[in-house]
């Protein structure tokens, strides 16, 4: 039997959209596919899965409880409300900054205004907060999307956010990352590194869950 059977697993997936006004937002290119693949694979292994999904166009995997959110603040609230759990997997590409305020009306161009400066404020780091929470899950797993110096940045996040494992991928290269069905991840923990893939995101998700299972057994 899988070590995940009967465990409560919370997965975040997709981007967040930070509204500027009723018609505009700041977003990113996360498709949600990797997080949905992880949620799907965990449910198939018998876990009780809550999937907190940003705005994506993906079907809900079988036997997964899905909570749809839009902004980083909503994702933070939904993830926090889903605790306690045994495993948290933060696969979402959460916005690091959000507008200081949302205009209730559509922002209009001003005559003679050729440049526009947006004022943004840091969002709360959901992953770091979960890892330092009084109800900390037994395992906290993060993701890192990097264009360069992947290992250095991923290991930095592993330590700074107090994670058990971090799955890093190169973004900005063809055939990998955000919009692709294929991916390559390198999972780092305090002791070493395991390469998962290249392969279908469903297979990579299975490999990541094998690493998680080994730590739960
Ligand atoms: N994360 C989060 N809450 C945030 C920002 C990120 O939970 N407000 C999580 C993501 O779900 C992911 C990991 O943190 O698991 C990504 O780490 P982060 O340091 O935010 O990566 P980047 O956004 O790429 O940051 P940087 O620009 O510093 O590389």
CSV table of C-alpha atoms and ligand atoms in Angstrom, one decimal:
chain,number,residue,atom,x,y,z
A,1,UNK,CA,0.0,0.0,0.0
A,2,UNK,CA,1.2,3.5,-0.8
A,3,UNK,CA,2.5,5.5,2.2
A,4,UNK,CA,0.2,8.3,0.9
A,5,UNK,CA,-3.0,6.3,1.3
A,6,UNK,CA,-5.3,8.0,3.8
A,7,UNK,CA,-2.9,11.0,4.2
A,8,UNK,CA,-4.2,14.5,3.8
A,9,UNK,CA,-2.3,16.3,1.0
A,10,UNK,CA,-2.8,19.9,0.1
A,11,UNK,CA,-1.5,21.1,-3.3
A,12,UNK,CA,-1.4,24.6,-4.7
A,13,UNK,CA,-1.3,25.0,-8.5
A,14,UNK,CA,-1.4,27.5,-11.3
A,15,UNK,CA,-0.8,31.2,-11.3
A,16,UNK,CA,-2.4,34.0,-9.3
A,17,UNK,CA,-3.9,37.0,-10.9
A,18,UNK,CA,-3.5,40.3,-9.1
A,19,UNK,CA,-6.2,42.8,-10.1
A,20,UNK,CA,-5.3,46.4,-11.0
A,21,UNK,CA,-8.9,47.4,-11.9
A,22,UNK,CA,-12.1,45.7,-13.1
A,23,UNK,CA,-10.5,44.8,-16.5
A,24,UNK,CA,-6.7,44.4,-15.9
A,25,UNK,CA,-4.5,42.2,-13.8
A,26,UNK,CA,-0.9,41.1,-13.3
A,27,UNK,CA,-0.4,37.4,-13.9
A,28,UNK,CA,2.2,34.9,-15.0
A,29,UNK,CA,2.6,32.1,-17.4
A,30,UNK,CA,1.9,29.1,-15.1
A,31,UNK,CA,-0.5,26.6,-16.7
A,32,UNK,CA,-1.1,24.7,-13.5
A,33,UNK,CA,-0.3,21.4,-15.3
A,34,UNK,CA,2.5,20.3,-13.0
A,35,UNK,CA,0.4,20.9,-9.8
A,36,UNK,CA,-2.7,19.3,-11.3
A,37,UNK,CA,-0.5,16.2,-12.2
A,38,UNK,CA,0.8,16.0,-8.7
A,39,UNK,CA,-2.7,16.3,-7.2
A,40,UNK,CA,-4.0,13.7,-9.6
A,41,UNK,CA,-1.2,11.2,-8.9
A,42,UNK,CA,-1.5,11.7,-5.1
A,43,UNK,CA,-5.3,11.0,-5.3
A,44,UNK,CA,-4.6,7.9,-7.4
A,45,UNK,CA,-2.4,6.6,-4.6
A,46,UNK,CA,-5.2,7.0,-2.1
A,47,UNK,CA,-4.4,10.4,-0.5
A,48,UNK,CA,-7.1,12.7,0.5
A,49,UNK,CA,-6.2,15.6,-1.8
A,50,UNK,CA,-7.2,19.3,-1.6
A,51,UNK,CA,-6.2,21.2,-4.7
A,52,UNK,CA,-6.1,25.0,-4.3
A,53,UNK,CA,-6.1,26.2,-7.9
A,54,UNK,CA,-5.4,29.6,-9.3
A,55,UNK,CA,-7.1,30.7,-12.5
A,56,UNK,CA,-6.4,27.8,-15.0
A,57,UNK,CA,-8.4,26.0,-17.6
A,58,UNK,CA,-7.9,22.4,-16.5
A,59,UNK,CA,-10.4,19.7,-15.5
A,60,UNK,CA,-10.5,18.6,-11.8
A,61,UNK,CA,-8.7,15.3,-11.4
A,62,UNK,CA,-10.8,12.4,-10.1
A,63,UNK,CA,-11.2,12.2,-6.3
A,64,UNK,CA,-9.7,15.6,-5.7
A,65,UNK,CA,-11.4,18.4,-3.7
A,66,UNK,CA,-10.7,21.6,-5.7
A,67,UNK,CA,-10.9,25.1,-4.3
A,68,UNK,CA,-10.6,27.8,-7.0
A,69,UNK,CA,-8.9,31.1,-6.1
A,70,UNK,CA,-7.7,34.1,-8.1
A,71,UNK,CA,-5.3,36.2,-6.1
A,72,UNK,CA,-2.3,35.4,-3.8
A,73,UNK,CA,-4.3,36.6,-0.8
A,74,UNK,CA,-7.1,34.3,-1.6
A,75,UNK,CA,-4.7,31.4,-2.2
A,76,UNK,CA,-3.1,32.2,1.2
A,77,UNK,CA,-6.5,32.1,2.9
A,78,UNK,CA,-7.5,28.8,1.2
A,79,UNK,CA,-4.3,27.0,1.9
A,80,UNK,CA,-4.3,28.2,5.6
A,81,UNK,CA,-7.9,27.0,6.0
A,82,UNK,CA,-6.9,23.6,4.6
A,83,UNK,CA,-4.4,22.9,7.4
A,84,UNK,CA,-3.6,20.7,9.2
A,85,UNK,CA,-2.4,18.2,6.6
A,86,UNK,CA,0.3,15.6,6.3
A,87,UNK,CA,2.0,17.0,3.2
A,88,UNK,CA,1.9,20.5,1.6
A,89,UNK,CA,3.1,20.8,-2.0
A,90,UNK,CA,3.4,24.4,-3.2
A,91,UNK,CA,3.4,24.1,-7.0
A,92,UNK,CA,1.6,27.4,-7.6
A,93,UNK,CA,3.4,30.3,-9.2
A,94,UNK,CA,2.2,32.8,-6.6
A,95,UNK,CA,2.7,36.5,-7.4
A,96,UNK,CA,5.4,38.0,-5.3
A,97,UNK,CA,3.9,41.5,-5.6
A,98,UNK,CA,0.4,42.8,-5.8
A,99,UNK,CA,-0.9,46.3,-6.5
A,100,UNK,CA,-1.1,48.4,-3.3
A,101,UNK,CA,-4.8,49.0,-4.2
A,102,UNK,CA,-7.4,47.9,-6.7
A,103,UNK,CA,-9.1,50.7,-8.5
A,104,UNK,CA,-12.9,50.3,-8.4
A,105,UNK,CA,-13.1,52.0,-11.8
A,106,UNK,CA,-11.2,51.3,-15.0
A,107,UNK,CA,-7.9,53.2,-15.0
A,108,UNK,CA,-7.9,55.8,-17.8
A,109,UNK,CA,-5.0,57.2,-19.7
A,110,UNK,CA,-4.2,60.7,-18.6
A,111,UNK,CA,-3.4,63.3,-21.3
A,112,UNK,CA,0.4,63.6,-21.8
A,113,UNK,CA,1.1,60.6,-19.7
A,114,UNK,CA,3.7,58.5,-21.6
A,115,UNK,CA,4.9,56.3,-18.8
A,116,UNK,CA,3.0,54.7,-15.9
A,117,UNK,CA,4.5,53.5,-12.6
A,118,UNK,CA,2.6,50.8,-10.7
A,119,UNK,CA,3.0,50.7,-7.0
A,120,UNK,CA,3.3,47.1,-5.8
A,121,UNK,CA,3.6,45.5,-2.3
A,122,UNK,CA,5.0,42.1,-1.4
A,123,UNK,CA,2.5,39.3,-1.0
A,124,UNK,CA,2.7,36.8,1.9
A,125,UNK,CA,4.9,33.8,1.3
A,126,UNK,CA,2.4,31.0,1.6
A,127,UNK,CA,5.1,28.3,1.4
A,128,UNK,CA,7.3,29.8,4.0
A,129,UNK,CA,4.4,30.4,6.3
A,130,UNK,CA,3.1,26.8,6.0
A,131,UNK,CA,6.6,25.6,6.8
A,132,UNK,CA,6.8,27.7,10.0
A,133,UNK,CA,3.2,27.2,11.0
A,134,UNK,CA,2.2,25.8,14.4
A,135,UNK,CA,0.3,23.2,12.5
A,136,UNK,CA,3.3,22.5,10.2
A,137,UNK,CA,2.7,19.5,7.9
A,138,UNK,CA,5.0,16.6,8.3
A,139,UNK,CA,6.4,17.4,4.8
A,140,UNK,CA,6.6,20.8,3.1
A,141,UNK,CA,7.6,20.7,-0.6
A,142,UNK,CA,8.3,23.8,-2.7
A,143,UNK,CA,8.9,24.5,-6.3
A,144,UNK,CA,11.4,26.8,-7.9
A,145,UNK,CA,11.2,28.1,-11.4
A,146,UNK,CA,14.6,29.5,-12.4
A,147,UNK,CA,16.1,30.7,-15.7
A,148,UNK,CA,19.7,30.4,-14.4
A,149,UNK,CA,21.8,29.2,-11.5
A,150,UNK,CA,19.1,26.7,-10.7
A,151,UNK,CA,20.8,24.7,-7.9
A,152,UNK,CA,22.1,27.8,-6.1
A,153,UNK,CA,18.7,29.5,-6.0
A,154,UNK,CA,16.7,26.3,-5.3
A,155,UNK,CA,19.0,25.4,-2.4
A,156,UNK,CA,18.7,28.9,-1.1
A,157,UNK,CA,14.9,28.6,-1.0
A,158,UNK,CA,15.1,25.1,0.6
A,159,UNK,CA,17.0,26.6,3.5
A,160,UNK,CA,15.4,30.1,3.8
A,161,UNK,CA,11.8,28.7,3.7
A,162,UNK,CA,12.6,25.7,5.9
A,163,UNK,CA,11.5,23.1,3.3
A,164,UNK,CA,11.9,19.3,3.3
A,165,UNK,CA,12.2,19.2,-0.5
A,166,UNK,CA,12.3,21.6,-3.4
A,167,UNK,CA,11.6,20.7,-7.0
A,168,UNK,CA,13.4,23.0,-9.4
A,169,UNK,CA,13.0,23.5,-13.1
A,170,UNK,CA,14.6,25.6,-15.8
A,171,UNK,CA,12.0,28.0,-17.3
A,172,UNK,CA,12.5,29.9,-20.5
A,173,UNK,CA,13.8,26.9,-22.4
A,174,UNK,CA,11.9,25.1,-25.2
A,175,UNK,CA,10.0,21.9,-24.2
A,176,UNK,CA,10.0,22.4,-20.5
A,177,UNK,CA,8.4,24.5,-17.8
A,178,UNK,CA,5.2,26.4,-17.7
A,179,UNK,CA,3.1,25.6,-20.7
A,180,UNK,CA,4.6,22.3,-21.8
A,181,UNK,CA,3.2,18.8,-21.1
A,182,UNK,CA,6.8,17.7,-20.6
A,183,UNK,CA,9.2,18.7,-17.9
A,184,UNK,CA,12.4,18.0,-16.1
A,185,UNK,CA,12.7,18.6,-12.4
A,186,UNK,CA,15.6,18.3,-10.0
A,187,UNK,CA,14.5,17.7,-6.5
A,188,UNK,CA,16.9,18.9,-3.8
A,189,UNK,CA,16.9,18.1,-0.1
A,190,UNK,CA,19.5,18.7,2.6
A,191,UNK,CA,21.5,15.7,1.5
A,192,UNK,CA,21.4,15.5,-2.3
A,193,UNK,CA,19.6,15.8,-5.6
A,194,UNK,CA,17.4,13.6,-7.7
A,195,UNK,CA,16.7,14.3,-11.4
A,196,UNK,CA,13.1,13.5,-12.5
A,197,UNK,CA,12.6,13.3,-16.2
A,198,UNK,CA,12.7,14.5,-18.9
A,199,UNK,CA,9.2,13.1,-19.3
A,200,UNK,CA,5.5,13.7,-19.2
A,201,UNK,CA,4.4,15.8,-16.3
A,202,UNK,CA,2.3,12.9,-15.1
A,203,UNK,CA,5.4,10.7,-14.9
A,204,UNK,CA,7.4,13.5,-13.2
A,205,UNK,CA,4.6,13.9,-10.6
A,206,UNK,CA,4.9,10.1,-9.9
A,207,UNK,CA,8.6,10.4,-9.3
A,208,UNK,CA,8.1,13.3,-7.0
A,209,UNK,CA,5.5,11.4,-5.0
A,210,UNK,CA,7.9,8.4,-4.7
A,211,UNK,CA,10.4,10.8,-3.0
A,212,UNK,CA,7.6,12.1,-0.7
A,213,UNK,CA,6.5,8.5,0.1
A,214,UNK,CA,10.0,7.5,1.0
A,215,UNK,CA,10.1,10.3,3.6
A,216,UNK,CA,6.7,9.4,5.0
A,217,UNK,CA,7.4,5.7,5.4
B,1,LIG,N1,5.5,30.8,-3.0
B,1,LIG,C1,4.5,31.0,-2.1
B,1,LIG,N2,4.0,32.3,-1.8
B,1,LIG,C2,4.5,33.4,-2.4
B,1,LIG,C3,5.6,33.2,-3.4
B,1,LIG,C4,6.0,31.9,-3.6
B,1,LIG,O1,4.0,30.1,-1.5
B,1,LIG,N3,4.0,34.6,-2.2
B,1,LIG,C5,6.0,29.5,-3.3
B,1,LIG,C6,5.7,28.9,-4.6
B,1,LIG,O2,4.5,28.1,-4.6
B,1,LIG,C7,6.8,28.0,-4.9
B,1,LIG,C8,8.0,28.7,-4.2
B,1,LIG,O3,7.4,29.5,-3.2
B,1,LIG,O4,6.7,26.7,-4.2
B,1,LIG,C9,8.7,29.6,-5.2
B,1,LIG,O5,9.6,30.4,-4.4
B,1,LIG,P1,9.9,31.9,-4.7
B,1,LIG,O6,11.1,32.3,-3.9
B,1,LIG,O7,8.7,32.8,-4.6
B,1,LIG,O8,10.3,31.8,-6.2
B,1,LIG,P2,10.1,33.0,-7.2
B,1,LIG,O9,8.8,33.5,-7.2
B,1,LIG,O10,10.7,32.5,-8.4
B,1,LIG,O11,11.1,34.1,-6.4
B,1,LIG,P3,12.3,34.8,-6.9
B,1,LIG,O12,11.8,35.8,-7.8
B,1,LIG,O13,13.0,35.2,-5.7
B,1,LIG,O14,13.1,33.7,-7.7
